[in-house]
Amino acid sequence: MDIKDMRPETVLAQAGGAIDQQSGGVVPPIQPATTFVRDENYNPLNPNNVYARPHNDVVRQAEGVLAELEGGEAALLFPSGMAAIAALFRTVPCGGRVVIQSGIYWNTTKWVRDFCDRRQIVVDEVDASDAAALAEICAKGPANIVWVETPSNPWLKITDVAAAKSAAESCGAILAVDSTAASPILTNPLKLGADIVMHSTTKVINGHSDVLGGVLICKEVTPVWDAIVMDRGSAGAVMGPFEAWLLLRGMRTMVLRVERMVDNAMKIASYLADHPKVEVVLYPGLADHAGHELAKRQMPGGFGFLMSFLVKGDRETALRVAGRLTLFHRATSLGGVESLVEHRHTIEPHTGIPETLLRISVGAEHAQDLIADLGQALGQ
Ligand SMILES: *Cc1c(COP(=O)(O)O)cnc(C)c1O
């Protein structure tokens, strides 16, 4: 059966594909060689492999799986999510313009601002979950990239990808979507019109909090994409074969993990929404969330495993709740099988995050155990 005809469950359960012909193994081998031999006529023994910076089989296998999952033409893995983001923004010429969503993953904002400042690239920041505001800022003049993140981290705002594509088109920009908090199981931005989708594979794609990585996937191979391929091969921001192998191994259970985590998250969101010590829950699965209707259309597989909530009280109350949790680990990151809690204001006090906001990444534990932990931490 051709990979193109298979559903995500099947593609993933056998991620990496065919049996290793040499050993008969049912998982792909790791080839750590940094260089590959040529024959007596000086042709590479394997035409795909000359040198490990641009060429590694298991990296390509993992890329093939990710491209297939998102419905893209090609994928490129990077040693981190930020390296993937940087590779895309480095295609913007000096003096260009980018439009980026405000209130997103803080390190993206920070790096893009700093990079663009050094290149005299104009950065316009806008709340892209407001489609009219995005269209208005795009209409100001030509741009190179429109960058949105949906659901956004840690505000859980939902951006309409199809509307963002129209806005990007109106100023000649490509639309790139950071879909890390959604995963390829819950939404496929390329199918909604995006030109490039990015994931930090450090998060739910690997799912076990033990491999750093990032990926860009394109709808079509374009000159911008070719420039990224060239830059990665020459500048060398590549994922190593061991990491790519671990990633493939992690991806084999992605559907199962996401299903459980989404199910847990919905139960926890409903519990917190009714809790007397919680002021508000930010989770697109809740009917009163501003992006709920849009998320229902855009995320047919479910609303994700990430949420934030505001504790009634002050900074100390929120920190006390975080401190009393025993199952949720107090750590940054998201998308692993273990649940995490984070007091974002401690990390980024300057970005307008409320002092009472706790962000949780819901893992694959039993929902009732997680709810009991939250209950005792909040004080019933
Ligand atoms: C973690 C994350 C990134 C950055 O990825 P790294 O793998 O940590 O470099 C970018 N965007 C979002 C939404 C993230 O959660």
mmCIF file of C-alpha atoms and ligand atoms in Angstrom:
data_model
loop_
_atom_site.group_PDB
_atom_site.id
_atom_site.type_symbol
_atom_site.label_atom_id
_atom_site.label_comp_id
_atom_site.label_asym_id
_atom_site.label_seq_id
_atom_site.Cartn_x
_atom_site.Cartn_y
_atom_site.Cartn_z
ATOM 1 C CA MET A 1 0.000 0.000 0.000
ATOM 2 C CA ASP A 2 1.309 3.436 -0.927
ATOM 3 C CA ILE A 3 1.962 5.789 2.005
ATOM 4 C CA LYS A 4 -0.260 8.388 0.255
ATOM 5 C CA ASP A 5 -3.333 6.169 0.686
ATOM 6 C CA MET A 6 -2.870 5.500 4.388
ATOM 7 C CA ARG A 7 -4.475 7.154 7.371
ATOM 8 C CA PRO A 8 -2.328 8.872 10.029
ATOM 9 C CA GLU A 9 -2.724 5.968 12.493
ATOM 10 C CA THR A 10 -1.204 3.574 9.965
ATOM 11 C CA VAL A 11 1.502 5.929 8.725
ATOM 12 C CA LEU A 12 2.567 6.517 12.321
ATOM 13 C CA ALA A 13 2.383 2.978 13.732
ATOM 14 C CA GLN A 14 4.909 1.981 11.073
ATOM 15 C CA ALA A 15 6.728 5.301 10.911
ATOM 16 C CA GLY A 16 9.986 4.889 9.078
ATOM 17 C CA GLY A 17 8.330 2.459 6.729
ATOM 18 C CA ALA A 18 9.741 -0.578 5.087
ATOM 19 C CA ILE A 19 11.523 -3.439 6.790
ATOM 20 C CA ASP A 20 15.271 -2.945 6.977
ATOM 21 C CA GLN A 21 16.311 -5.240 4.133
ATOM 22 C CA GLN A 22 19.769 -5.907 5.473
ATOM 23 C CA SER A 23 18.796 -7.115 8.961
ATOM 24 C CA GLY A 24 15.113 -7.885 8.572
ATOM 25 C CA GLY A 25 14.406 -5.490 11.453
ATOM 26 C CA VAL A 26 10.940 -3.931 11.759
ATOM 27 C CA VAL A 27 12.351 -0.565 12.763
ATOM 28 C CA PRO A 28 14.663 1.611 10.682
ATOM 29 C CA PRO A 29 18.409 1.333 11.301
ATOM 30 C CA ILE A 30 20.552 4.276 12.413
ATOM 31 C CA GLN A 31 23.424 5.090 10.087
ATOM 32 C CA PRO A 32 25.829 7.320 11.991
ATOM 33 C CA ALA A 33 28.398 7.637 9.170
ATOM 34 C CA THR A 34 29.398 11.207 8.441
ATOM 35 C CA THR A 35 30.665 10.360 4.957
ATOM 36 C CA PHE A 36 29.666 7.943 2.210
ATOM 37 C CA VAL A 37 31.887 6.137 -0.232
ATOM 38 C CA ARG A 38 32.185 6.457 -4.037
ATOM 39 C CA ASP A 39 32.849 3.660 -6.503
ATOM 40 C CA GLU A 40 35.841 3.290 -8.851
ATOM 41 C CA ASN A 41 34.180 5.630 -11.366
ATOM 42 C CA TYR A 42 33.727 8.175 -8.592
ATOM 43 C CA ASN A 43 29.944 7.823 -8.439
ATOM 44 C CA PRO A 44 28.415 7.703 -4.962
ATOM 45 C CA LEU A 45 27.582 4.111 -4.032
ATOM 46 C CA ASN A 46 24.175 5.411 -2.960
ATOM 47 C CA PRO A 47 23.174 8.441 -5.054
ATOM 48 C CA ASN A 48 21.284 9.958 -2.072
ATOM 49 C CA ASN A 49 24.292 10.061 0.218
ATOM 50 C CA VAL A 50 27.556 11.965 -0.081
ATOM 51 C CA TYR A 51 28.101 13.683 3.278
ATOM 52 C CA ALA A 52 26.072 13.645 6.493
ATOM 53 C CA ARG A 53 25.378 17.357 6.818
ATOM 54 C CA PRO A 54 22.796 17.379 4.030
ATOM 55 C CA HIS A 55 22.261 13.591 3.803
ATOM 56 C CA ASN A 56 20.998 11.052 6.319
ATOM 57 C CA ASP A 57 18.503 8.279 5.648
ATOM 58 C CA VAL A 58 16.732 8.238 9.002
ATOM 59 C CA VAL A 59 16.379 12.038 8.987
ATOM 60 C CA ARG A 60 14.780 11.763 5.539
ATOM 61 C CA GLN A 61 12.486 8.979 6.767
ATOM 62 C CA ALA A 62 11.240 11.116 9.648
ATOM 63 C CA GLU A 63 10.773 14.064 7.274
ATOM 64 C CA GLY A 64 8.758 11.877 4.901
ATOM 65 C CA VAL A 65 6.393 10.879 7.711
ATOM 66 C CA LEU A 66 5.882 14.503 8.802
ATOM 67 C CA ALA A 67 5.278 15.731 5.232
ATOM 68 C CA GLU A 68 2.724 12.990 4.735
ATOM 69 C CA LEU A 69 0.920 13.766 8.007
ATOM 70 C CA GLU A 70 0.545 17.454 7.145
ATOM 71 C CA GLY A 71 -0.252 16.889 3.471
ATOM 72 C CA GLY A 72 2.848 18.814 2.361
ATOM 73 C CA GLU A 73 5.222 18.336 -0.540
ATOM 74 C CA ALA A 74 8.408 18.358 1.533
ATOM 75 C CA ALA A 75 9.637 18.595 5.122
ATOM 76 C CA LEU A 76 12.925 19.634 6.700
ATOM 77 C CA LEU A 77 14.011 18.720 10.215
ATOM 78 C CA PHE A 78 16.148 21.044 12.331
ATOM 79 C CA PRO A 79 17.979 20.555 15.642
ATOM 80 C CA SER A 80 15.308 22.617 17.468
ATOM 81 C CA GLY A 81 12.047 24.395 16.833
ATOM 82 C CA MET A 82 13.840 27.741 17.037
ATOM 83 C CA ALA A 83 16.360 26.614 14.387
ATOM 84 C CA ALA A 84 13.401 25.868 12.082
ATOM 85 C CA ILE A 85 11.886 29.308 12.743
ATOM 86 C CA ALA A 86 15.241 31.014 12.200
ATOM 87 C CA ALA A 87 15.747 29.159 8.910
ATOM 88 C CA LEU A 88 12.472 30.538 7.594
ATOM 89 C CA PHE A 89 13.015 34.147 8.720
ATOM 90 C CA ARG A 90 16.559 34.141 7.319
ATOM 91 C CA THR A 91 14.980 34.049 3.818
ATOM 92 C CA VAL A 92 13.622 37.591 4.346
ATOM 93 C CA PRO A 93 15.821 40.129 2.527
ATOM 94 C CA CYS A 94 17.249 43.166 4.324
ATOM 95 C CA GLY A 95 14.689 45.947 4.318
ATOM 96 C CA GLY A 96 11.757 43.502 4.069
ATOM 97 C CA ARG A 97 8.674 43.340 6.290
ATOM 98 C CA VAL A 98 7.157 40.588 8.410
ATOM 99 C CA VAL A 99 3.834 40.521 10.200
ATOM 100 C CA ILE A 100 3.825 38.374 13.333
ATOM 101 C CA GLN A 101 1.119 37.503 15.796
ATOM 102 C CA SER A 102 1.450 39.149 19.205
ATOM 103 C CA GLY A 103 1.269 37.157 22.451
ATOM 104 C CA ILE A 104 2.839 33.978 21.045
ATOM 105 C CA TYR A 105 5.704 31.728 22.166
ATOM 106 C CA TRP A 106 7.923 34.327 23.794
ATOM 107 C CA ASN A 107 11.241 33.156 22.385
ATOM 108 C CA THR A 108 9.878 33.425 18.826
ATOM 109 C CA THR A 109 8.898 37.058 19.397
ATOM 110 C CA LYS A 110 12.197 37.824 21.082
ATOM 111 C CA TRP A 111 14.358 36.245 18.373
ATOM 112 C CA VAL A 112 12.373 37.660 15.442
ATOM 113 C CA ARG A 113 12.492 41.195 16.901
ATOM 114 C CA ASP A 114 16.235 40.979 17.464
ATOM 115 C CA PHE A 115 17.032 39.385 14.084
ATOM 116 C CA CYS A 116 14.847 41.802 12.123
ATOM 117 C CA ASP A 117 16.342 44.770 13.928
ATOM 118 C CA ARG A 118 19.801 43.728 12.743
ATOM 119 C CA ARG A 119 18.552 43.318 9.148
ATOM 120 C CA GLN A 120 16.448 46.512 8.978
ATOM 121 C CA ILE A 121 13.380 44.310 8.511
ATOM 122 C CA VAL A 122 10.141 45.898 9.688
ATOM 123 C CA VAL A 123 8.252 43.784 12.256
ATOM 124 C CA ASP A 124 4.545 44.481 12.648
ATOM 125 C CA GLU A 125 2.926 42.699 15.582
ATOM 126 C CA VAL A 126 -0.819 42.130 15.684
ATOM 127 C CA ASP A 127 -3.397 40.012 17.485
ATOM 128 C CA ALA A 128 -3.963 37.681 14.526
ATOM 129 C CA SER A 129 -6.927 35.993 16.212
ATOM 130 C CA ASP A 130 -8.696 39.233 15.213
ATOM 131 C CA ALA A 131 -8.960 38.554 11.444
ATOM 132 C CA ALA A 132 -9.924 42.151 10.633
ATOM 133 C CA ALA A 133 -6.912 43.545 12.511
ATOM 134 C CA LEU A 134 -4.626 41.132 10.674
ATOM 135 C CA ALA A 135 -6.109 42.075 7.286
ATOM 136 C CA GLU A 136 -5.713 45.765 8.100
ATOM 137 C CA ILE A 137 -2.050 45.551 9.064
ATOM 138 C CA CYS A 138 -1.266 43.367 6.035
ATOM 139 C CA ALA A 139 -2.896 45.936 3.744
ATOM 140 C CA LYS A 140 -0.349 48.547 4.855
ATOM 141 C CA GLY A 141 2.122 47.383 2.210
ATOM 142 C CA PRO A 142 4.122 44.505 0.812
ATOM 143 C CA ALA A 143 5.467 41.883 3.227
ATOM 144 C CA ASN A 144 7.475 38.682 3.076
ATOM 145 C CA ILE A 145 6.094 36.499 5.861
ATOM 146 C CA VAL A 146 2.911 36.443 7.919
ATOM 147 C CA TRP A 147 3.544 34.332 11.032
ATOM 148 C CA VAL A 148 0.734 33.034 13.216
ATOM 149 C CA GLU A 149 0.593 30.511 16.061
ATOM 150 C CA THR A 150 -2.634 28.620 16.736
ATOM 151 C CA PRO A 151 -3.600 27.746 19.377
ATOM 152 C CA SER A 152 -1.288 30.400 20.802
ATOM 153 C CA ASN A 153 0.918 29.833 23.787
ATOM 154 C CA PRO A 154 0.030 30.657 26.574
ATOM 155 C CA TRP A 155 -3.158 32.582 25.674
ATOM 156 C CA LEU A 156 -4.787 29.774 23.692
ATOM 157 C CA LYS A 157 -6.102 32.165 21.058
ATOM 158 C CA ILE A 158 -7.345 30.618 17.825
ATOM 159 C CA THR A 159 -6.401 32.222 14.512
ATOM 160 C CA ASP A 160 -8.456 31.583 11.383
ATOM 161 C CA VAL A 161 -5.841 30.106 9.034
ATOM 162 C CA ALA A 162 -7.922 30.569 5.858
ATOM 163 C CA ALA A 163 -8.533 34.252 6.709
ATOM 164 C CA ALA A 164 -4.838 34.691 7.542
ATOM 165 C CA LYS A 165 -3.973 33.249 4.125
ATOM 166 C CA SER A 166 -6.151 35.878 2.387
ATOM 167 C CA ALA A 167 -4.509 38.617 4.447
ATOM 168 C CA ALA A 168 -1.038 37.279 3.584
ATOM 169 C CA GLU A 169 -1.917 37.065 -0.102
ATOM 170 C CA SER A 170 -3.104 40.664 -0.107
ATOM 171 C CA CYS A 171 0.442 41.817 0.711
ATOM 172 C CA GLY A 172 2.344 39.222 -1.289
ATOM 173 C CA ALA A 173 3.532 37.351 1.805
ATOM 174 C CA ILE A 174 3.666 33.643 2.524
ATOM 175 C CA LEU A 175 1.626 32.395 5.461
ATOM 176 C CA ALA A 176 3.546 30.321 8.002
ATOM 177 C CA VAL A 177 1.776 28.673 10.939
ATOM 178 C CA ASP A 178 3.343 27.468 14.184
ATOM 179 C CA SER A 179 1.079 24.499 14.861
ATOM 180 C CA THR A 180 3.076 23.064 17.774
ATOM 181 C CA ALA A 181 0.210 23.282 20.287
ATOM 182 C CA ALA A 182 -2.187 21.571 17.880
ATOM 183 C CA SER A 183 -0.064 18.692 16.493
ATOM 184 C CA PRO A 184 -0.550 17.239 13.003
ATOM 185 C CA ILE A 185 -3.237 14.962 14.447
ATOM 186 C CA LEU A 186 -5.642 17.763 15.396
ATOM 187 C CA THR A 187 -5.237 20.211 12.523
ATOM 188 C CA ASN A 188 -3.438 20.506 9.192
ATOM 189 C CA PRO A 189 -2.757 24.185 8.389
ATOM 190 C CA LEU A 190 -1.510 23.468 4.846
ATOM 191 C CA LYS A 191 -4.931 22.058 3.989
ATOM 192 C CA LEU A 192 -6.483 25.295 5.306
ATOM 193 C CA GLY A 193 -4.315 27.426 3.016
ATOM 194 C CA ALA A 194 -1.003 27.946 4.835
ATOM 195 C CA ASP A 195 2.184 27.822 2.751
ATOM 196 C CA ILE A 196 4.454 26.529 5.509
ATOM 197 C CA VAL A 197 3.681 24.792 8.800
ATOM 198 C CA MET A 198 6.209 24.641 11.618
ATOM 199 C CA HIS A 199 6.336 22.411 14.688
ATOM 200 C CA SER A 200 8.685 22.221 17.603
ATOM 201 C CA THR A 201 9.046 18.422 17.442
ATOM 202 C CA THR A 202 10.460 18.702 20.963
ATOM 203 C CA LYS A 203 6.834 18.800 22.074
ATOM 204 C CA VAL A 204 4.017 16.378 21.286
ATOM 205 C CA ILE A 205 5.440 14.952 18.041
ATOM 206 C CA ASN A 206 8.254 13.307 19.972
ATOM 207 C CA GLY A 207 6.100 13.311 23.080
ATOM 208 C CA HIS A 208 8.571 12.009 25.647
ATOM 209 C CA SER A 209 10.464 15.165 26.643
ATOM 210 C CA ASP A 210 13.764 13.688 25.525
ATOM 211 C CA VAL A 211 14.580 15.007 22.021
ATOM 212 C CA LEU A 212 15.003 18.602 20.901
ATOM 213 C CA GLY A 213 13.907 19.223 17.310
ATOM 214 C CA GLY A 214 11.903 21.297 14.875
ATOM 215 C CA VAL A 215 10.371 20.895 11.441
ATOM 216 C CA LEU A 216 9.203 23.034 8.527
ATOM 217 C CA ILE A 217 6.774 21.506 6.045
ATOM 218 C CA CYS A 218 5.801 23.235 2.780
ATOM 219 C CA LYS A 219 2.632 22.979 0.734
ATOM 220 C CA GLU A 220 4.704 23.333 -2.445
ATOM 221 C CA VAL A 221 8.377 23.564 -3.224
ATOM 222 C CA THR A 222 8.978 27.227 -4.090
ATOM 223 C CA PRO A 223 12.095 29.439 -4.403
ATOM 224 C CA VAL A 224 11.736 30.325 -0.700
ATOM 225 C CA TRP A 225 11.718 26.621 0.166
ATOM 226 C CA ASP A 226 14.748 25.985 -2.056
ATOM 227 C CA ALA A 227 16.570 28.769 -0.219
ATOM 228 C CA ILE A 228 15.792 27.094 3.124
ATOM 229 C CA VAL A 229 17.037 23.727 1.831
ATOM 230 C CA MET A 230 20.259 25.347 0.602
ATOM 231 C CA ASP A 231 20.751 27.224 3.842
ATOM 232 C CA ARG A 232 20.233 24.200 6.043
ATOM 233 C CA GLY A 233 22.617 22.073 3.984
ATOM 234 C CA SER A 234 25.319 24.739 3.882
ATOM 235 C CA ALA A 235 24.893 26.500 7.222
ATOM 236 C CA GLY A 236 24.434 23.135 8.896
ATOM 237 C CA ALA A 237 21.428 23.416 11.243
ATOM 238 C CA VAL A 238 20.724 19.698 10.899
ATOM 239 C CA MET A 239 19.200 17.076 13.162
ATOM 240 C CA GLY A 240 21.496 14.160 13.956
ATOM 241 C CA PRO A 241 20.574 10.562 13.079
ATOM 242 C CA PHE A 242 20.129 9.466 16.702
ATOM 243 C CA GLU A 243 17.649 12.269 17.378
ATOM 244 C CA ALA A 244 15.764 11.544 14.144
ATOM 245 C CA TRP A 245 15.563 7.873 15.103
ATOM 246 C CA LEU A 246 14.184 8.722 18.557
ATOM 247 C CA LEU A 247 11.707 11.061 16.920
ATOM 248 C CA LEU A 248 10.463 8.291 14.610
ATOM 249 C CA ARG A 249 10.175 5.998 17.590
ATOM 250 C CA GLY A 250 8.179 8.612 19.508
ATOM 251 C CA MET A 251 5.915 9.340 16.545
ATOM 252 C CA ARG A 252 4.761 5.734 16.321
ATOM 253 C CA THR A 253 2.449 6.312 19.304
ATOM 254 C CA MET A 254 1.488 9.921 18.560
ATOM 255 C CA VAL A 255 -2.180 9.266 17.722
ATOM 256 C CA LEU A 256 -2.707 7.267 20.926
ATOM 257 C CA ARG A 257 -0.969 9.860 23.056
ATOM 258 C CA VAL A 258 -2.831 12.790 21.531
ATOM 259 C CA GLU A 259 -6.202 11.086 21.866
ATOM 260 C CA ARG A 260 -5.670 10.422 25.565
ATOM 261 C CA MET A 261 -4.172 13.828 26.294
ATOM 262 C CA VAL A 262 -6.997 15.678 24.508
ATOM 263 C CA ASP A 263 -9.585 13.603 26.336
ATOM 264 C CA ASN A 264 -7.885 14.319 29.678
ATOM 265 C CA ALA A 265 -7.602 18.025 28.848
ATOM 266 C CA MET A 266 -11.311 18.348 28.090
ATOM 267 C CA LYS A 267 -12.200 16.725 31.431
ATOM 268 C CA ILE A 268 -9.756 18.932 33.321
ATOM 269 C CA ALA A 269 -10.957 22.102 31.584
ATOM 270 C CA SER A 270 -14.557 21.323 32.531
ATOM 271 C CA TYR A 271 -13.521 20.610 36.121
ATOM 272 C CA LEU A 272 -11.503 23.824 36.445
ATOM 273 C CA ALA A 273 -14.230 25.908 34.781
ATOM 274 C CA ASP A 274 -16.606 24.934 37.607
ATOM 275 C CA HIS A 275 -14.062 25.311 40.396
ATOM 276 C CA PRO A 276 -14.827 28.138 42.878
ATOM 277 C CA LYS A 277 -11.144 29.076 43.227
ATOM 278 C CA VAL A 278 -10.603 29.456 39.480
ATOM 279 C CA GLU A 279 -11.404 32.752 37.809
ATOM 280 C CA VAL A 280 -11.258 31.721 34.174
ATOM 281 C CA VAL A 281 -10.038 28.806 32.069
ATOM 282 C CA LEU A 282 -8.472 29.467 28.658
ATOM 283 C CA TYR A 283 -9.139 26.342 26.585
ATOM 284 C CA PRO A 284 -10.663 26.345 23.083
ATOM 285 C CA GLY A 285 -12.734 23.252 23.913
ATOM 286 C CA LEU A 286 -14.928 25.246 26.306
ATOM 287 C CA ALA A 287 -18.114 26.656 24.741
ATOM 288 C CA ASP A 288 -17.495 30.137 26.192
ATOM 289 C CA HIS A 289 -13.974 30.432 24.714
ATOM 290 C CA ALA A 290 -13.793 33.203 22.072
ATOM 291 C CA GLY A 291 -12.270 30.827 19.522
ATOM 292 C CA HIS A 292 -14.496 27.826 20.253
ATOM 293 C CA GLU A 293 -16.590 27.812 17.067
ATOM 294 C CA LEU A 294 -13.548 28.422 14.890
ATOM 295 C CA ALA A 295 -11.573 25.725 16.718
ATOM 296 C CA LYS A 296 -14.432 23.271 16.142
ATOM 297 C CA ARG A 297 -14.038 23.787 12.381
ATOM 298 C CA GLN A 298 -10.267 24.109 12.303
ATOM 299 C CA MET A 299 -9.340 21.377 14.791
ATOM 300 C CA PRO A 300 -11.657 18.513 13.891
ATOM 301 C CA GLY A 301 -9.538 16.074 15.904
ATOM 302 C CA GLY A 302 -9.963 17.917 19.220
ATOM 303 C CA PHE A 303 -8.881 21.027 21.084
ATOM 304 C CA GLY A 304 -5.438 20.084 22.292
ATOM 305 C CA PHE A 305 -3.714 19.345 25.581
ATOM 306 C CA LEU A 306 -2.542 22.840 26.493
ATOM 307 C CA MET A 307 -4.521 25.267 28.641
ATOM 308 C CA SER A 308 -4.091 28.182 30.987
ATOM 309 C CA PHE A 309 -6.188 29.222 33.935
ATOM 310 C CA LEU A 310 -6.282 32.192 36.283
ATOM 311 C CA VAL A 311 -6.398 31.411 39.968
ATOM 312 C CA LYS A 312 -8.536 33.672 42.172
ATOM 313 C CA GLY A 313 -6.231 35.667 44.437
ATOM 314 C CA ASP A 314 -2.768 37.007 43.714
ATOM 315 C CA ARG A 315 0.663 35.934 42.552
ATOM 316 C CA GLU A 316 1.324 34.134 45.854
ATOM 317 C CA THR A 317 -1.915 32.163 45.599
ATOM 318 C CA ALA A 318 -0.997 30.984 42.091
ATOM 319 C CA LEU A 319 2.532 30.029 43.150
ATOM 320 C CA ARG A 320 1.135 28.174 46.189
ATOM 321 C CA VAL A 321 -1.202 26.154 43.921
ATOM 322 C CA ALA A 322 1.697 25.296 41.605
ATOM 323 C CA GLY A 323 3.842 24.411 44.629
ATOM 324 C CA ARG A 324 1.257 22.016 46.065
ATOM 325 C CA LEU A 325 0.803 19.986 42.870
ATOM 326 C CA THR A 326 2.419 16.584 43.134
ATOM 327 C CA LEU A 327 1.611 14.873 39.816
ATOM 328 C CA PHE A 328 2.099 17.926 37.590
ATOM 329 C CA HIS A 329 5.822 18.667 37.355
ATOM 330 C CA ARG A 330 6.735 22.332 37.719
ATOM 331 C CA ALA A 331 8.586 22.722 34.420
ATOM 332 C CA THR A 332 8.375 24.547 31.132
ATOM 333 C CA SER A 333 7.621 22.845 27.767
ATOM 334 C CA LEU A 334 4.522 20.952 26.685
ATOM 335 C CA GLY A 335 3.238 17.936 24.802
ATOM 336 C CA GLY A 336 4.982 15.178 26.792
ATOM 337 C CA VAL A 337 3.180 12.194 28.306
ATOM 338 C CA GLU A 338 3.864 13.662 31.760
ATOM 339 C CA SER A 339 1.734 16.615 32.889
ATOM 340 C CA LEU A 340 3.488 19.936 33.487
ATOM 341 C CA VAL A 341 2.536 23.190 35.177
ATOM 342 C CA GLU A 342 4.136 26.567 34.649
ATOM 343 C CA HIS A 343 3.820 29.981 36.273
ATOM 344 C CA ARG A 344 4.548 31.981 33.122
ATOM 345 C CA HIS A 345 4.840 35.339 34.834
ATOM 346 C CA THR A 346 7.992 34.125 36.602
ATOM 347 C CA ILE A 347 9.537 33.341 33.182
ATOM 348 C CA GLU A 348 8.359 36.376 31.186
ATOM 349 C CA PRO A 349 7.236 39.099 33.608
ATOM 350 C CA HIS A 350 7.520 41.832 30.937
ATOM 351 C CA THR A 351 4.974 40.445 28.438
ATOM 352 C CA GLY A 352 1.738 41.255 30.197
ATOM 353 C CA ILE A 353 1.073 37.730 31.489
ATOM 354 C CA PRO A 354 -1.243 37.889 34.512
ATOM 355 C CA GLU A 355 0.486 37.001 37.772
ATOM 356 C CA THR A 356 -2.260 34.507 38.577
ATOM 357 C CA LEU A 357 -1.939 32.559 35.312
ATOM 358 C CA LEU A 358 -0.922 28.905 35.452
ATOM 359 C CA ARG A 359 -0.362 27.073 32.190
ATOM 360 C CA ILE A 360 -0.703 23.320 32.157
ATOM 361 C CA SER A 361 0.286 20.750 29.587
ATOM 362 C CA VAL A 362 -1.939 17.755 30.154
ATOM 363 C CA GLY A 363 -0.232 14.383 29.854
ATOM 364 C CA ALA A 364 -1.375 10.801 29.411
ATOM 365 C CA GLU A 365 -1.961 9.952 33.086
ATOM 366 C CA HIS A 366 -5.480 9.042 34.290
ATOM 367 C CA ALA A 367 -7.771 12.087 34.209
ATOM 368 C CA GLN A 368 -9.170 11.407 37.692
ATOM 369 C CA ASP A 369 -5.695 11.348 39.226
ATOM 370 C CA LEU A 370 -4.837 14.665 37.580
ATOM 371 C CA ILE A 371 -8.137 16.188 38.689
ATOM 372 C CA ALA A 372 -7.570 14.974 42.256
ATOM 373 C CA ASP A 373 -4.134 16.599 42.211
ATOM 374 C CA LEU A 374 -5.533 19.910 40.964
ATOM 375 C CA GLY A 375 -8.335 19.671 43.537
ATOM 376 C CA GLN A 376 -6.003 19.271 46.513
ATOM 377 C CA ALA A 377 -3.684 21.993 45.197
ATOM 378 C CA LEU A 378 -6.488 24.523 44.721
ATOM 379 C CA GLY A 379 -8.059 23.556 48.063
ATOM 380 C CA GLN A 380 -11.567 22.170 47.648
HETATM 381 C C1 LIG B 1 8.736 25.058 22.193
HETATM 382 C C2 LIG B 1 8.135 25.918 21.153
HETATM 383 C C3 LIG B 1 8.909 26.520 20.155
HETATM 384 C C4 LIG B 1 10.431 26.399 20.111
HETATM 385 O O1 LIG B 1 10.851 25.082 19.949
HETATM 386 P P1 LIG B 1 12.242 24.516 20.545
HETATM 387 O O2 LIG B 1 12.225 23.094 20.096
HETATM 388 O O3 LIG B 1 12.195 24.689 22.030
HETATM 389 O O4 LIG B 1 13.343 25.309 19.918
HETATM 390 C C5 LIG B 1 8.259 27.291 19.208
HETATM 391 N N1 LIG B 1 6.925 27.466 19.231
HETATM 392 C C6 LIG B 1 6.148 26.902 20.178
HETATM 393 C C7 LIG B 1 4.683 27.131 20.151
HETATM 394 C C8 LIG B 1 6.721 26.113 21.168
HETATM 395 O O5 LIG B 1 5.956 25.573 22.115
#
